[in-house]
XYZ file of C-alpha atoms in Angstrom:
533
model
C -10.825 -104.565 -17.775
C -14.330 -106.026 -18.555
C -15.210 -108.278 -21.025
C -18.072 -108.876 -23.087
C -19.990 -112.789 -23.259
C -18.345 -114.198 -26.775
C -20.915 -114.261 -29.611
C -20.233 -116.764 -32.484
C -19.243 -115.612 -36.079
C -18.188 -117.461 -38.820
C -15.666 -114.659 -40.119
C -14.040 -111.888 -38.201
C -16.468 -109.426 -37.106
C -16.325 -105.505 -38.384
C -17.110 -102.358 -36.414
C -19.869 -99.549 -38.290
C -17.469 -96.264 -38.538
C -19.331 -94.591 -36.051
C -18.750 -97.266 -33.641
C -22.895 -98.328 -33.286
C -22.759 -101.547 -35.130
C -20.784 -104.211 -35.403
C -21.667 -106.787 -38.141
C -20.989 -110.728 -37.749
C -21.834 -113.460 -40.222
C -23.419 -116.581 -39.096
C -23.684 -119.621 -41.902
C -26.893 -118.567 -42.473
C -27.322 -114.726 -41.478
C -25.778 -111.304 -41.707
C -25.835 -110.220 -38.468
C -26.459 -106.519 -36.698
C -25.113 -106.245 -33.033
C -25.736 -102.786 -31.096
C -22.492 -101.892 -29.905
C -23.801 -100.121 -26.795
C -26.476 -103.049 -25.428
C -24.764 -105.938 -27.409
C -27.888 -106.988 -28.731
C -28.831 -108.371 -31.811
C -30.731 -105.182 -33.756
C -30.861 -106.345 -37.278
C -30.363 -109.716 -39.107
C -29.950 -110.494 -42.791
C -31.100 -114.079 -43.787
C -28.374 -115.507 -46.381
C -29.802 -116.885 -49.682
C -29.140 -120.936 -51.156
C -26.801 -118.718 -53.831
C -25.246 -116.388 -51.899
C -21.505 -116.920 -51.362
C -21.184 -118.612 -48.119
C -18.740 -117.131 -44.860
C -15.928 -118.718 -46.369
C -15.919 -117.228 -49.668
C -16.272 -113.773 -48.369
C -13.106 -112.362 -48.752
C -14.235 -108.890 -47.149
C -16.981 -107.366 -44.754
C -17.222 -103.246 -45.198
C -19.373 -100.358 -43.422
C -20.334 -97.143 -46.022
C -18.962 -94.239 -44.390
C -22.495 -93.098 -43.145
C -23.103 -96.869 -41.662
C -26.019 -96.989 -43.679
C -24.770 -99.955 -46.183
C -22.874 -103.108 -45.479
C -21.293 -105.042 -48.173
C -20.224 -108.473 -48.489
C -17.518 -109.229 -50.884
C -16.981 -112.473 -52.164
C -14.823 -113.913 -55.737
C -17.959 -114.036 -57.746
C -20.692 -112.051 -56.338
C -21.364 -108.897 -54.109
C -23.898 -108.248 -51.991
C -25.470 -105.117 -50.417
C -27.829 -104.537 -47.611
C -29.498 -100.844 -45.961
C -29.476 -100.657 -42.716
C -32.149 -98.080 -43.010
C -34.321 -99.793 -45.056
C -33.653 -103.655 -43.995
C -36.099 -105.227 -46.993
C -34.095 -103.632 -49.204
C -31.402 -106.256 -50.577
C -28.503 -105.212 -53.742
C -26.470 -107.800 -55.838
C -23.638 -107.493 -58.485
C -23.060 -110.099 -60.087
C -19.797 -111.621 -61.640
C -21.554 -113.184 -64.731
C -19.138 -115.128 -67.322
C -16.151 -113.513 -64.955
C -14.404 -112.473 -68.317
C -12.155 -110.313 -66.168
C -11.143 -112.384 -63.417
C -12.575 -112.283 -60.146
C -14.003 -109.718 -58.048
C -10.981 -108.051 -56.612
C -12.317 -105.362 -54.175
C -15.376 -102.488 -53.660
C -15.275 -99.352 -52.322
C -18.192 -96.946 -51.203
C -17.620 -93.491 -52.922
C -19.847 -91.294 -50.425
C -21.964 -88.296 -52.664
C -23.343 -85.378 -50.727
C -23.177 -87.562 -47.415
C -25.072 -90.073 -49.345
C -23.172 -93.307 -49.663
C -25.081 -94.022 -53.324
C -22.213 -95.083 -55.579
C -19.860 -98.509 -55.449
C -16.774 -98.928 -57.102
C -15.631 -102.395 -58.069
C -12.528 -103.545 -59.249
C -11.728 -106.776 -61.027
C -8.474 -109.370 -60.875
C -7.012 -108.102 -64.219
C -7.680 -104.395 -63.500
C -11.142 -103.383 -65.298
C -12.785 -100.507 -63.135
C -16.512 -100.378 -62.555
C -19.144 -98.344 -60.674
C -22.288 -98.906 -59.778
C -25.415 -96.171 -58.320
C -27.463 -97.932 -55.975
C -30.474 -95.732 -56.812
C -30.534 -96.541 -60.289
C -28.892 -99.809 -60.820
C -27.129 -98.303 -63.585
C -23.292 -99.037 -64.054
C -20.996 -97.311 -65.685
C -16.844 -97.989 -67.063
C -14.698 -95.954 -65.848
C -11.284 -97.336 -66.514
C -8.413 -99.657 -65.995
C -6.536 -99.481 -62.840
C -2.550 -100.774 -61.982
C -2.455 -104.356 -60.807
C 1.149 -104.946 -60.896
C 1.962 -103.851 -57.773
C 1.580 -104.219 -53.962
C 0.949 -100.538 -53.536
C -2.352 -98.761 -53.150
C -3.356 -97.733 -56.885
C -6.875 -96.169 -56.213
C -7.961 -93.898 -53.468
C -11.291 -91.549 -52.521
C -10.533 -88.641 -51.400
C -10.521 -87.533 -47.859
C -10.965 -84.167 -46.545
C -14.396 -82.222 -47.335
C -16.141 -81.311 -50.471
C -16.280 -84.054 -53.281
C -15.264 -87.683 -52.696
C -13.141 -87.904 -55.504
C -11.679 -91.327 -56.960
C -7.798 -91.247 -58.066
C -7.027 -94.453 -59.817
C -3.421 -94.948 -60.935
C -3.156 -97.209 -64.539
C -0.707 -98.061 -67.243
C -2.551 -98.327 -70.758
C 0.289 -97.739 -72.760
C 4.252 -96.856 -71.894
C 3.393 -94.133 -69.738
C 1.396 -94.573 -65.946
C -1.779 -92.068 -66.103
C -3.213 -90.800 -63.371
C -7.154 -90.352 -63.459
C -9.358 -88.067 -60.969
C -12.883 -89.473 -61.106
C -15.858 -87.119 -59.730
C -18.960 -87.984 -59.320
C -21.073 -89.043 -61.281
C -18.120 -90.896 -62.650
C -16.861 -89.280 -65.277
C -13.534 -88.369 -66.074
C -12.638 -84.496 -65.651
C -8.744 -85.131 -65.912
C -6.325 -87.368 -66.950
C -3.010 -86.833 -66.635
C 0.045 -88.286 -67.910
C 2.560 -89.154 -64.963
C 6.416 -88.794 -65.214
C 7.173 -91.700 -63.754
C 9.529 -94.962 -63.833
C 6.531 -97.315 -62.656
C 5.003 -95.793 -60.431
C 3.621 -98.063 -57.298
C 0.656 -95.849 -54.887
C -0.748 -93.484 -54.523
C -2.176 -91.858 -51.373
C -4.439 -88.411 -50.774
C -3.743 -86.457 -47.792
C -5.360 -86.068 -44.897
C -7.697 -82.717 -45.598
C -7.921 -83.586 -49.226
C -5.297 -81.038 -50.784
C -2.759 -83.127 -52.217
C -2.286 -86.254 -53.669
C 0.892 -88.021 -53.539
C 2.500 -90.185 -56.524
C 4.971 -92.910 -54.868
C 6.951 -94.347 -57.518
C 9.279 -97.724 -57.888
C 12.167 -97.589 -55.587
C 14.968 -97.287 -58.030
C 13.765 -94.159 -59.561
C 15.230 -90.937 -58.794
C 13.482 -88.392 -57.608
C 10.271 -91.290 -56.397
C 7.709 -89.043 -55.024
C 6.102 -86.604 -56.655
C 3.321 -84.497 -55.433
C 0.092 -83.102 -57.582
C -2.455 -80.414 -56.322
C -6.311 -81.743 -56.094
C -7.401 -80.765 -59.391
C -4.308 -83.048 -60.565
C -1.739 -80.493 -61.546
C 2.278 -81.536 -60.341
C 3.287 -79.294 -57.683
C 6.776 -80.845 -56.466
C 9.038 -83.428 -57.403
C 10.927 -84.584 -54.155
C 14.000 -86.939 -54.179
C 13.864 -88.138 -50.663
C 17.611 -90.090 -51.000
C 18.897 -86.444 -51.366
C 17.859 -86.240 -47.662
C 20.513 -88.594 -46.388
C 22.484 -85.660 -46.666
C 21.201 -83.986 -43.234
C 22.394 -87.487 -41.155
C 26.047 -86.601 -42.788
C 26.258 -89.010 -45.899
C 27.258 -88.880 -48.644
C 24.084 -88.318 -51.278
C 26.454 -89.821 -53.942
C 26.730 -92.854 -51.677
C 22.958 -93.833 -51.302
C 22.458 -95.335 -54.420
C 20.142 -98.189 -53.598
C 16.155 -98.310 -53.157
C 14.915 -95.293 -51.684
C 11.551 -94.955 -50.206
C 9.270 -97.655 -48.804
C 6.044 -96.391 -47.859
C 4.474 -92.821 -47.015
C 1.913 -91.370 -44.669
C 0.051 -88.290 -43.857
C -0.077 -86.861 -40.691
C -4.095 -86.294 -39.829
C -2.834 -82.516 -38.384
C -1.553 -82.147 -42.268
C 1.612 -81.117 -40.924
C 4.108 -83.188 -42.062
C 4.034 -85.936 -44.666
C 6.584 -89.189 -43.258
C 8.175 -90.713 -46.111
C 9.716 -94.464 -45.147
C 12.986 -95.501 -46.927
C 14.749 -98.730 -47.149
C 18.000 -97.380 -45.338
C 15.772 -97.516 -41.934
C 15.683 -93.798 -41.610
C 12.180 -91.814 -41.887
C 12.125 -88.143 -43.363
C 9.536 -85.807 -42.666
C 8.256 -83.167 -45.138
C 6.610 -80.057 -44.259
C 3.055 -80.157 -46.131
C 3.947 -76.649 -46.836
C 6.510 -76.415 -49.354
C 7.267 -80.497 -48.902
C 11.050 -79.524 -48.171
C 12.516 -81.911 -45.618
C 12.318 -80.792 -41.494
C 13.641 -83.790 -39.911
C 15.407 -87.325 -40.582
C 14.020 -89.441 -37.921
C 16.694 -93.218 -37.832
C 16.021 -96.530 -36.230
C 19.581 -96.951 -35.029
C 20.218 -100.543 -34.362
C 21.992 -99.594 -30.676
C 19.164 -97.674 -28.540
C 20.133 -94.881 -25.764
C 17.526 -92.138 -25.605
C 19.237 -90.972 -22.012
C 21.325 -88.303 -23.852
C 18.165 -87.149 -25.944
C 14.652 -86.932 -24.166
C 15.444 -88.891 -20.927
C 13.391 -91.321 -22.736
C 12.609 -94.835 -21.543
C 12.959 -98.531 -23.097
C 10.638 -101.049 -21.890
C 11.091 -104.930 -22.719
C 8.449 -107.477 -22.881
C 10.109 -110.432 -21.311
C 7.752 -114.329 -20.775
C 8.563 -116.472 -17.833
C 8.535 -120.103 -18.533
C 5.223 -120.267 -17.022
C 4.492 -118.478 -19.642
C 3.063 -115.081 -17.317
C 4.295 -111.634 -19.193
C 5.531 -108.571 -17.816
C 7.665 -105.560 -18.895
C 10.501 -104.119 -17.286
C 12.984 -100.862 -18.155
C 16.051 -102.168 -20.237
C 19.379 -100.497 -19.206
C 20.614 -98.323 -22.072
C 22.290 -98.819 -24.678
C 20.522 -101.787 -25.474
C 20.317 -103.494 -28.894
C 16.942 -105.002 -29.958
C 17.188 -108.277 -31.672
C 17.142 -108.240 -34.975
C 15.327 -110.158 -37.926
C 17.261 -112.825 -39.447
C 16.919 -111.525 -42.922
C 18.580 -108.450 -42.113
C 21.295 -108.783 -44.659
C 19.172 -110.007 -47.053
C 18.738 -108.218 -50.313
C 14.650 -109.036 -50.310
C 13.088 -105.273 -50.457
C 10.616 -107.038 -48.264
C 12.814 -107.453 -45.385
C 14.166 -104.328 -45.305
C 13.195 -100.420 -44.123
C 10.585 -98.942 -42.078
C 7.284 -100.959 -42.601
C 4.629 -98.913 -40.218
C 4.380 -95.517 -39.607
C 1.333 -95.041 -37.333
C 0.153 -91.006 -36.381
C -1.719 -91.014 -33.622
C -5.630 -88.543 -34.118
C -3.776 -84.669 -33.203
C -0.377 -85.648 -35.066
C 1.275 -85.209 -31.969
C 2.493 -88.968 -31.952
C 3.830 -91.716 -34.496
C 4.881 -95.493 -33.601
C 7.338 -96.512 -36.692
C 8.318 -100.065 -37.122
C 11.600 -101.048 -39.028
C 11.683 -104.562 -40.568
C 15.497 -105.372 -39.339
C 14.195 -105.172 -35.977
C 10.700 -106.698 -36.336
C 9.269 -106.505 -32.167
C 10.812 -103.091 -31.671
C 7.598 -100.269 -31.636
C 9.325 -96.572 -31.449
C 7.285 -93.429 -30.271
C 8.446 -90.254 -31.679
C 7.367 -87.149 -30.360
C 6.757 -84.668 -33.412
C 6.375 -81.517 -31.305
C 10.068 -81.876 -30.083
C 11.148 -83.937 -33.481
C 12.759 -86.833 -30.963
C 12.167 -90.196 -29.832
C 10.176 -90.292 -26.711
C 9.726 -93.686 -26.186
C 10.775 -97.463 -27.476
C 8.995 -100.682 -26.698
C 10.354 -103.955 -27.297
C 8.113 -107.042 -27.544
C 8.756 -110.605 -26.723
C 7.501 -111.733 -30.658
C 7.452 -109.537 -33.996
C 4.782 -106.639 -34.326
C 1.872 -107.660 -36.759
C 0.002 -104.081 -36.306
C 0.045 -100.482 -34.494
C -3.101 -98.858 -34.145
C -4.038 -95.422 -32.425
C -7.407 -94.390 -31.021
C -9.210 -92.873 -33.256
C -10.095 -90.111 -30.846
C -8.204 -90.270 -27.885
C -4.479 -89.738 -28.745
C -2.281 -91.176 -26.279
C -4.063 -94.662 -26.675
C -2.134 -97.134 -28.862
C -3.107 -100.940 -29.460
C -0.338 -103.506 -30.523
C -0.978 -106.787 -31.854
C 2.009 -109.093 -32.055
C 2.593 -112.820 -34.016
C 2.061 -115.723 -32.514
C 0.643 -114.061 -29.143
C -3.171 -114.439 -31.268
C -4.484 -114.328 -27.286
C -2.794 -111.430 -26.130
C -3.260 -107.736 -27.498
C -1.243 -105.267 -25.689
C -2.466 -100.920 -24.522
C -0.224 -98.469 -24.252
C -1.387 -95.236 -22.953
C 1.497 -92.043 -23.638
C -0.045 -90.502 -20.430
C 1.184 -93.238 -18.133
C 5.014 -93.990 -17.056
C 4.210 -97.446 -17.333
C 4.877 -99.826 -20.117
C 1.736 -101.863 -22.307
C -1.044 -103.280 -20.273
C -1.335 -106.748 -21.211
C -4.176 -108.220 -22.616
C -5.772 -111.628 -22.556
C -8.811 -112.756 -24.890
C -10.974 -115.051 -24.037
C -11.296 -116.574 -27.504
C -9.857 -119.464 -27.662
C -7.678 -120.757 -30.965
C -7.057 -118.838 -34.101
C -6.174 -115.430 -35.765
C -7.254 -112.236 -33.576
C -8.059 -109.522 -35.576
C -8.689 -106.580 -32.980
C -9.369 -102.541 -33.653
C -10.871 -99.605 -31.773
C -14.744 -99.094 -31.664
C -15.198 -95.590 -32.854
C -16.238 -93.246 -29.886
C -16.210 -90.063 -28.306
C -13.313 -88.502 -26.942
C -14.949 -88.297 -23.720
C -16.399 -91.526 -23.741
C -14.579 -94.570 -22.299
C -12.246 -96.982 -24.981
C -13.769 -100.217 -26.427
C -11.651 -102.605 -28.252
C -13.708 -105.032 -31.077
C -11.522 -108.709 -30.679
C -12.557 -111.144 -33.386
C -11.629 -114.488 -34.866
C -13.637 -116.650 -37.163
C -15.442 -118.077 -34.655
C -16.423 -115.594 -32.061
C -15.992 -111.589 -30.790
C -16.513 -109.770 -27.714
C -15.564 -105.987 -26.772
C -13.297 -105.452 -24.452
C -13.181 -102.507 -21.995
C -9.875 -101.372 -20.399
C -11.019 -98.777 -18.755
C -14.564 -100.363 -17.605
C -18.089 -99.389 -19.309
C -19.890 -96.595 -19.961
C -23.430 -96.730 -18.743
C -25.613 -95.831 -20.983
C -29.445 -95.068 -21.149
C -31.463 -97.775 -22.994
C -31.143 -96.261 -26.599
C -33.998 -95.217 -28.477
C -35.270 -97.676 -31.653
C -34.879 -94.932 -33.935
C -31.413 -93.871 -33.099
C -29.512 -96.987 -34.059
C -31.887 -97.017 -37.186
C -29.677 -94.774 -39.899
C -31.980 -92.930 -42.227
C -31.440 -91.920 -45.721
C -31.100 -88.483 -45.992
C -33.631 -86.812 -48.345
C -31.770 -86.036 -51.867
C -31.484 -82.890 -53.203
C -31.061 -81.504 -56.325
C -27.987 -79.690 -57.281
C -29.189 -76.644 -59.559
C -27.725 -76.389 -63.187
C -24.614 -73.673 -62.840
C -22.243 -72.872 -65.305
C -18.756 -74.725 -65.189
C -16.120 -74.397 -62.627
C -12.919 -74.900 -62.314
C -12.177 -79.233 -61.099
C -10.262 -77.506 -57.794
C -13.509 -75.587 -56.741
C -15.540 -78.774 -57.325
C -12.912 -81.165 -55.044
C -12.514 -78.256 -52.411
C -16.154 -78.313 -52.242
C -16.663 -74.374 -52.688
C -19.238 -74.927 -56.273
C -21.830 -78.114 -56.489
C -21.291 -80.705 -59.501
C -22.838 -80.380 -62.669
C -25.386 -82.610 -64.207
C -25.993 -84.233 -60.756
C -29.888 -84.240 -62.097
C -29.442 -87.062 -63.968
C -25.543 -88.470 -63.285
C -25.825 -91.609 -65.678
C -26.747 -89.682 -69.095
C -23.751 -88.429 -70.068
C -21.674 -89.233 -73.267
C -19.479 -92.384 -73.402
C -21.030 -94.387 -70.449
C -22.212 -97.702 -70.822
C -25.735 -98.075 -70.858
C -26.265 -101.737 -70.764
C -28.150 -101.511 -67.158
C -31.202 -99.364 -69.242
C -33.951 -101.723 -68.108
C -32.861 -101.525 -65.102
C -34.735 -98.159 -64.132
C -36.229 -98.574 -60.454
C -34.864 -101.286 -59.990
C -33.780 -100.784 -56.160
C -36.025 -98.240 -55.006
C -39.603 -99.874 -56.414
C -39.172 -103.030 -55.120
C -38.775 -104.820 -52.345
C -37.344 -108.413 -53.044
C -33.547 -108.820 -54.531
C -32.763 -107.802 -57.785
C -29.854 -109.100 -59.523
C -27.487 -106.995 -61.664
C -25.340 -108.484 -64.152
C -21.587 -106.961 -64.865
């Protein structure tokens, strides 16, 4: 394994979706490095009134890797990779709606031209980066820990779904660029907790409070109810009486990349796989307290041991084996119960899961045979699981208390995970895969708040010296969509028809025009401009 030299930073480094760039903060600059050459490609100076690195809560890349966003409680800064002289600010003004809580790019026709901003108390507003105008698009639900907003995945229009509760009922609102409101749907939920688009953008799942029956509602891409699912009833598939299952139901859900399954994790340590054709249950996967794979798949249980000297190793555990349980296993706190994490690999053939009652145990499921394939028992509680974005067999594991160590497991091997020590000293480490092509060697970006490195588990690829134009992301020419008759929202969502009114997206009735004086704010000037809320 090769490790690059450490680069100083004042915040966790973030790689671009393309894998070409790495963004890193210092007290005075936002620096953009080439992930291939590890040389600095661009630098953006931070001005006296800008947030300090310690105040930055999030660094985000746009989906086309053309913009970088720095989020702080009082200000948002946006920088253009294609136009380094271009700098955009969104100020919080008097902070009447609380601090700036989140921000999300919305891609329009392959261009990241709009940013959606959410405030602490639920207000949501969209900013057009081309004109500098803001549009009020409603409020989002804030009294829940689930994800209450999400941009549509897949081909076609990147619709924004918002979950709100303006009165006594939950409401699902779908917003299409240029961010008017085409559909408002009142939900049959008691207290909806989260929403989630499918991998292909064809379905939208709404999860109700764990006490509700049914707790899962499936909607089409244009906001029509398709089916409600009482996942608790699938307990009968495991030999239990449905009437005996009176506890909490759904804790989390996850869509498979192949769109074959919707995985529903329960508070009862079970995962129900629903077919995305009918959303009927296919199989129930259970995290059992005693693990014995010999009678099912002849799979191996790998257990990590740490010697007194600190040396780590993996050995096959004799089966059946009972992994360590959480000291809060019998707690009534819902956060200490149920399936905490479900991660599909890039082709949907494998899934890695973890249950709160066994925090150091990772289950690897074969979704072709619908059975457990491998179990990995870590020495410490698992913090995160991450599959490689293009190589389906590689799993990255991080554990609590092991900040200087990460683990790599290859499903093609017959060995336990590979143990990788990080030359980053003390501090909380964040490790993510760098996006690479399927035929390229894998790369990991590992960072703390003081430095970052690139790890090459299989060695480095030898790239030729890149052309400067190869690294520079250039803005595509925006074509004006022709004026067409109204089509169905479903056709627009699926990308079958262009959207009406793209010529002048901010001049529709009901939109906030407080920014009328900001015409040509960003395109006609090269110095920093300010947009106030």
